[in-house]
JSON list of C-alpha atoms and ligand atoms in Angstrom, two decimals:
[
{"chain": "D", "resi": 441, "resn": "THR", "atom": "CA", "xyz": [0.36, 0.06, 0.12]},
{"chain": "D", "resi": 442, "resn": "TYR", "atom": "CA", "xyz": [0.42, 3.54, -0.49]},
{"chain": "D", "resi": 443, "resn": "VAL", "atom": "CA", "xyz": [0.85, 6.31, 3.35]},
{"chain": "D", "resi": 444, "resn": "VAL", "atom": "CA", "xyz": [0.37, 9.65, 2.72]},
{"chain": "D", "resi": 445, "resn": "THR", "atom": "CA", "xyz": [3.16, 10.91, 5.63]},
{"chain": "D", "resi": 446, "resn": "GLU", "atom": "CA", "xyz": [3.99, 13.49, 7.86]},
{"chain": "D", "resi": 447, "resn": "ASN", "atom": "CA", "xyz": [4.44, 16.60, 5.54]},
{"chain": "D", "resi": 448, "resn": "CYS", "atom": "CA", "xyz": [1.18, 16.29, 4.13]},
{"chain": "D", "resi": 449, "resn": "ILE", "atom": "CA", "xyz": [-0.04, 17.87, 7.07]},
{"chain": "D", "resi": 450, "resn": "ARG", "atom": "CA", "xyz": [-1.09, 21.42, 6.90]},
{"chain": "D", "resi": 451, "resn": "CYS", "atom": "CA", "xyz": [0.15, 21.50, 2.70]},
{"chain": "D", "resi": 452, "resn": "LYS", "atom": "CA", "xyz": [-2.97, 19.41, 2.01]},
{"chain": "D", "resi": 453, "resn": "PHE", "atom": "CA", "xyz": [-2.55, 19.61, -1.86]},
{"chain": "D", "resi": 454, "resn": "MET", "atom": "CA", "xyz": [-5.21, 17.45, -2.47]},
{"chain": "D", "resi": 455, "resn": "ASP", "atom": "CA", "xyz": [-3.66, 16.54, -6.60]},
{"chain": "D", "resi": 456, "resn": "CYS", "atom": "CA", "xyz": [-3.37, 12.76, -5.30]},
{"chain": "D", "resi": 457, "resn": "VAL", "atom": "CA", "xyz": [-7.45, 12.34, -4.70]},
{"chain": "D", "resi": 458, "resn": "GLU", "atom": "CA", "xyz": [-7.55, 13.23, -8.63]},
{"chain": "D", "resi": 459, "resn": "VAL", "atom": "CA", "xyz": [-5.58, 10.34, -9.57]},
{"chain": "D", "resi": 460, "resn": "CYS", "atom": "CA", "xyz": [-6.59, 7.83, -7.20]},
{"chain": "D", "resi": 461, "resn": "PRO", "atom": "CA", "xyz": [-8.55, 4.82, -9.73]},
{"chain": "D", "resi": 462, "resn": "VAL", "atom": "CA", "xyz": [-10.32, 3.38, -7.16]},
{"chain": "D", "resi": 463, "resn": "ASP", "atom": "CA", "xyz": [-10.83, 6.58, -4.98]},
{"chain": "D", "resi": 464, "resn": "CYS", "atom": "CA", "xyz": [-9.48, 4.81, -1.45]},
{"chain": "D", "resi": 465, "resn": "PHE", "atom": "CA", "xyz": [-8.42, 8.89, 0.45]},
{"chain": "D", "resi": 466, "resn": "TYR", "atom": "CA", "xyz": [-10.02, 10.40, 3.33]},
{"chain": "D", "resi": 467, "resn": "GLU", "atom": "CA", "xyz": [-10.19, 13.93, 5.07]},
{"chain": "D", "resi": 468, "resn": "GLY", "atom": "CA", "xyz": [-8.98, 14.76, 7.83]},
{"chain": "D", "resi": 469, "resn": "GLU", "atom": "CA", "xyz": [-8.86, 18.83, 9.07]},
{"chain": "D", "resi": 470, "resn": "ASN", "atom": "CA", "xyz": [-5.55, 18.85, 7.94]},
{"chain": "D", "resi": 471, "resn": "MET", "atom": "CA", "xyz": [-4.38, 16.08, 6.40]},
{"chain": "D", "resi": 472, "resn": "LEU", "atom": "CA", "xyz": [-6.03, 12.99, 4.04]},
{"chain": "D", "resi": 473, "resn": "VAL", "atom": "CA", "xyz": [-4.97, 9.38, 4.44]},
{"chain": "D", "resi": 474, "resn": "ILE", "atom": "CA", "xyz": [-5.11, 6.32, 2.44]},
{"chain": "D", "resi": 475, "resn": "HIS", "atom": "CA", "xyz": [-7.13, 3.75, 3.10]},
{"chain": "D", "resi": 476, "resn": "PRO", "atom": "CA", "xyz": [-4.88, 0.56, 3.12]},
{"chain": "D", "resi": 477, "resn": "ASP", "atom": "CA", "xyz": [-6.84, -2.46, 2.59]},
{"chain": "D", "resi": 478, "resn": "GLU", "atom": "CA", "xyz": [-8.36, -0.33, -0.55]},
{"chain": "D", "resi": 479, "resn": "CYS", "atom": "CA", "xyz": [-5.61, 1.25, -1.94]},
{"chain": "D", "resi": 480, "resn": "ILE", "atom": "CA", "xyz": [-4.18, -1.11, -5.17]},
{"chain": "D", "resi": 481, "resn": "ASP", "atom": "CA", "xyz": [-0.75, -0.07, -4.89]},
{"chain": "D", "resi": 482, "resn": "CYS", "atom": "CA", "xyz": [-0.84, 1.61, -8.58]},
{"chain": "D", "resi": 483, "resn": "GLY", "atom": "CA", "xyz": [2.05, 4.18, -7.49]},
{"chain": "D", "resi": 484, "resn": "VAL", "atom": "CA", "xyz": [0.14, 7.38, -8.83]},
{"chain": "D", "resi": 485, "resn": "CYS", "atom": "CA", "xyz": [-0.74, 9.13, -6.51]},
{"chain": "D", "resi": 486, "resn": "GLU", "atom": "CA", "xyz": [3.18, 9.66, -5.78]},
{"chain": "D", "resi": 487, "resn": "PRO", "atom": "CA", "xyz": [4.32, 12.07, -8.65]},
{"chain": "D", "resi": 488, "resn": "GLU", "atom": "CA", "xyz": [1.18, 13.89, -8.24]},
{"chain": "D", "resi": 489, "resn": "CYS", "atom": "CA", "xyz": [1.88, 15.30, -4.50]},
{"chain": "D", "resi": 490, "resn": "PRO", "atom": "CA", "xyz": [3.70, 18.48, -4.84]},
{"chain": "D", "resi": 491, "resn": "ALA", "atom": "CA", "xyz": [4.99, 17.95, -1.16]},
{"chain": "D", "resi": 492, "resn": "GLU", "atom": "CA", "xyz": [5.99, 14.33, -1.90]},
{"chain": "D", "resi": 493, "resn": "ALA", "atom": "CA", "xyz": [4.37, 13.33, 1.01]},
{"chain": "D", "resi": 494, "resn": "ILE", "atom": "CA", "xyz": [2.80, 9.44, -0.32]},
{"chain": "D", "resi": 495, "resn": "LEU", "atom": "CA", "xyz": [5.43, 7.20, 0.09]},
{"chain": "D", "resi": 496, "resn": "PRO", "atom": "CA", "xyz": [4.98, 3.01, -0.53]},
{"chain": "D", "resi": 497, "resn": "ASP", "atom": "CA", "xyz": [4.65, 1.37, 3.00]},
{"chain": "D", "resi": 498, "resn": "THR", "atom": "CA", "xyz": [8.16, -0.37, 1.93]},
{"chain": "D", "resi": 499, "resn": "GLU", "atom": "CA", "xyz": [9.90, 3.07, 2.53]},
{"chain": "D", "resi": 500, "resn": "GLU", "atom": "CA", "xyz": [10.94, 3.70, 6.38]},
{"chain": "D", "resi": 501, "resn": "ALA", "atom": "CA", "xyz": [9.17, 7.21, 7.01]},
{"chain": "D", "resi": 502, "resn": "ALA", "atom": "CA", "xyz": [6.27, 5.57, 5.80]},
{"chain": "D", "resi": 503, "resn": "GLU", "atom": "CA", "xyz": [5.91, 3.21, 8.75]},
{"chain": "D", "resi": 504, "resn": "LYS", "atom": "CA", "xyz": [5.24, 5.40, 11.25]},
{"chain": "D", "resi": 505, "resn": "PHE", "atom": "CA", "xyz": [2.13, 6.96, 9.51]},
{"chain": "D", "resi": 506, "resn": "LEU", "atom": "CA", "xyz": [0.31, 3.41, 8.75]},
{"chain": "D", "resi": 507, "resn": "GLU", "atom": "CA", "xyz": [-1.34, 2.80, 11.32]},
{"chain": "D", "resi": 508, "resn": "LEU", "atom": "CA", "xyz": [-2.48, 6.06, 11.65]},
{"chain": "D", "resi": 509, "resn": "ASN", "atom": "CA", "xyz": [-3.29, 6.43, 7.44]},
{"chain": "D", "resi": 510, "resn": "ARG", "atom": "CA", "xyz": [-6.02, 2.47, 8.33]},
{"chain": "D", "resi": 511, "resn": "GLU", "atom": "CA", "xyz": [-7.05, 4.66, 11.96]},
{"chain": "D", "resi": 512, "resn": "TYR", "atom": "CA", "xyz": [-8.06, 7.61, 10.26]},
{"chain": "D", "resi": 513, "resn": "SER", "atom": "CA", "xyz": [-9.94, 6.47, 6.58]},
{"chain": "D", "resi": 514, "resn": "GLU", "atom": "CA", "xyz": [-11.68, 3.80, 8.96]},
{"chain": "D", "resi": 515, "resn": "VAL", "atom": "CA", "xyz": [-13.30, 7.65, 10.98]},
{"chain": "D", "resi": 516, "resn": "TRP", "atom": "CA", "xyz": [-12.25, 10.56, 7.83]},
{"chain": "D", "resi": 517, "resn": "PRO", "atom": "CA", "xyz": [-14.69, 10.86, 5.25]},
{"chain": "D", "resi": 518, "resn": "ASN", "atom": "CA", "xyz": [-14.13, 10.06, 1.98]},
{"chain": "D", "resi": 519, "resn": "ILE", "atom": "CA", "xyz": [-12.79, 12.22, -0.99]},
{"chain": "D", "resi": 520, "resn": "THR", "atom": "CA", "xyz": [-12.18, 11.70, -4.44]},
{"chain": "D", "resi": 521, "resn": "GLN", "atom": "CA", "xyz": [-12.37, 15.30, -5.59]},
{"chain": "D", "resi": 522, "resn": "LYS", "atom": "CA", "xyz": [-9.08, 18.02, -4.90]},
{"chain": "D", "resi": 523, "resn": "GLY", "atom": "CA", "xyz": [-11.11, 20.91, -2.93]},
{"chain": "D", "resi": 524, "resn": "GLU", "atom": "CA", "xyz": [-9.63, 24.20, -2.24]},
{"chain": "D", "resi": 525, "resn": "PRO", "atom": "CA", "xyz": [-6.16, 23.73, -0.28]},
{"chain": "D", "resi": 526, "resn": "PRO", "atom": "CA", "xyz": [-5.22, 25.48, 2.94]},
{"chain": "D", "resi": 527, "resn": "ALA", "atom": "CA", "xyz": [-4.40, 29.46, 1.84]},
{"chain": "D", "resi": 528, "resn": "ASP", "atom": "CA", "xyz": [-0.80, 28.52, 3.20]},
{"chain": "D", "resi": 529, "resn": "SER", "atom": "CA", "xyz": [-0.50, 25.99, 2.08]},
{"chain": "D", "resi": 530, "resn": "GLU", "atom": "CA", "xyz": [3.28, 26.64, 0.34]},
{"chain": "D", "resi": 531, "resn": "GLU", "atom": "CA", "xyz": [4.60, 27.90, 3.91]},
{"chain": "D", "resi": 532, "resn": "TRP", "atom": "CA", "xyz": [4.12, 24.02, 5.39]},
{"chain": "D", "resi": 533, "resn": "ASP", "atom": "CA", "xyz": [5.51, 21.69, 2.77]},
{"chain": "D", "resi": 534, "resn": "GLY", "atom": "CA", "xyz": [9.11, 21.04, 4.30]},
{"chain": "D", "resi": 535, "resn": "LYS", "atom": "CA", "xyz": [8.55, 21.83, 7.76]},
{"chain": "D", "resi": 536, "resn": "PRO", "atom": "CA", "xyz": [9.94, 19.60, 10.02]},
{"chain": "D", "resi": 537, "resn": "ASN", "atom": "CA", "xyz": [7.80, 17.97, 13.06]},
{"chain": "D", "resi": 538, "resn": "LYS", "atom": "CA", "xyz": [4.34, 18.71, 12.13]},
{"chain": "D", "resi": 539, "resn": "TYR", "atom": "CA", "xyz": [2.81, 16.09, 13.68]},
{"chain": "D", "resi": 540, "resn": "PRO", "atom": "CA", "xyz": [1.40, 15.37, 16.08]},
{"chain": "D", "resi": 541, "resn": "GLU", "atom": "CA", "xyz": [1.25, 19.36, 16.90]},
{"chain": "D", "resi": 542, "resn": "GLU", "atom": "CA", "xyz": [0.06, 20.06, 13.48]},
{"chain": "D", "resi": 543, "resn": "PHE", "atom": "CA", "xyz": [-2.75, 17.38, 13.37]},
{"chain": "D", "resi": 544, "resn": "SER", "atom": "CA", "xyz": [-5.82, 18.09, 13.67]},
{"chain": "X", "resi": 1005, "resn": "SF4", "atom": "FE1", "xyz": [-4.68, 5.24, -4.90]},
{"chain": "X", "resi": 1005, "resn": "SF4", "atom": "FE2", "xyz": [-3.25, 3.82, -6.29]},
{"chain": "X", "resi": 1005, "resn": "SF4", "atom": "FE3", "xyz": [-1.83, 6.26, -4.93]},
{"chain": "X", "resi": 1005, "resn": "SF4", "atom": "FE4", "xyz": [-3.36, 3.54, -3.69]},
{"chain": "X", "resi": 1005, "resn": "SF4", "atom": "S1", "xyz": [-1.13, 3.43, -5.22]},
{"chain": "X", "resi": 1005, "resn": "SF4", "atom": "S2", "xyz": [-3.68, 5.37, -3.07]},
{"chain": "X", "resi": 1005, "resn": "SF4", "atom": "S3", "xyz": [-4.98, 2.87, -5.22]},
{"chain": "X", "resi": 1005, "resn": "SF4", "atom": "S4", "xyz": [-3.66, 5.76, -6.55]},
{"chain": "X", "resi": 1006, "resn": "F3S", "atom": "FE1", "xyz": [-1.23, 15.38, 0.29]},
{"chain": "X", "resi": 1006, "resn": "F3S", "atom": "FE2", "xyz": [-0.13, 15.49, -1.15]},
{"chain": "X", "resi": 1006, "resn": "F3S", "atom": "FE3", "xyz": [-2.42, 14.97, -1.18]},
{"chain": "X", "resi": 1006, "resn": "F3S", "atom": "S1", "xyz": [-0.42, 17.44, 0.46]},
{"chain": "X", "resi": 1006, "resn": "F3S", "atom": "S2", "xyz": [-3.60, 15.92, -0.21]},
{"chain": "X", "resi": 1006, "resn": "F3S", "atom": "S3", "xyz": [-0.65, 13.81, -0.36]},
{"chain": "X", "resi": 1006, "resn": "F3S", "atom": "S4", "xyz": [-1.41, 15.80, -2.71]}
]
């Protein structure tokens, strides 16, 4: 599966949802997550993310976010169309330690 990781927080560009063939993204206030059981591992979302926040679960940086993606994809609503990203999206790109302070 692919995993949405820390840099999505407060960037939330949402380009990813437009390309997913199985619509397996779920939307929280400040980030999106992928449902690990619905993702078919096609990989097309990974290069679409301007924040490079989407990684395969084989990457070390994805490991700690896998369970978070699983947990929140069960409770957050499904998202299939790109909405308006936060006005300060770009400013959050690359900021360290966004989780957990800025997560919700
Ligand atoms: Fe969707 Fe493919 Fe990305 Fe999985 S890897 S979330 S199926 S676009
Ligand atoms: Fe987040 Fe990147 Fe999608 S910032 S909302 S994973 S395009």
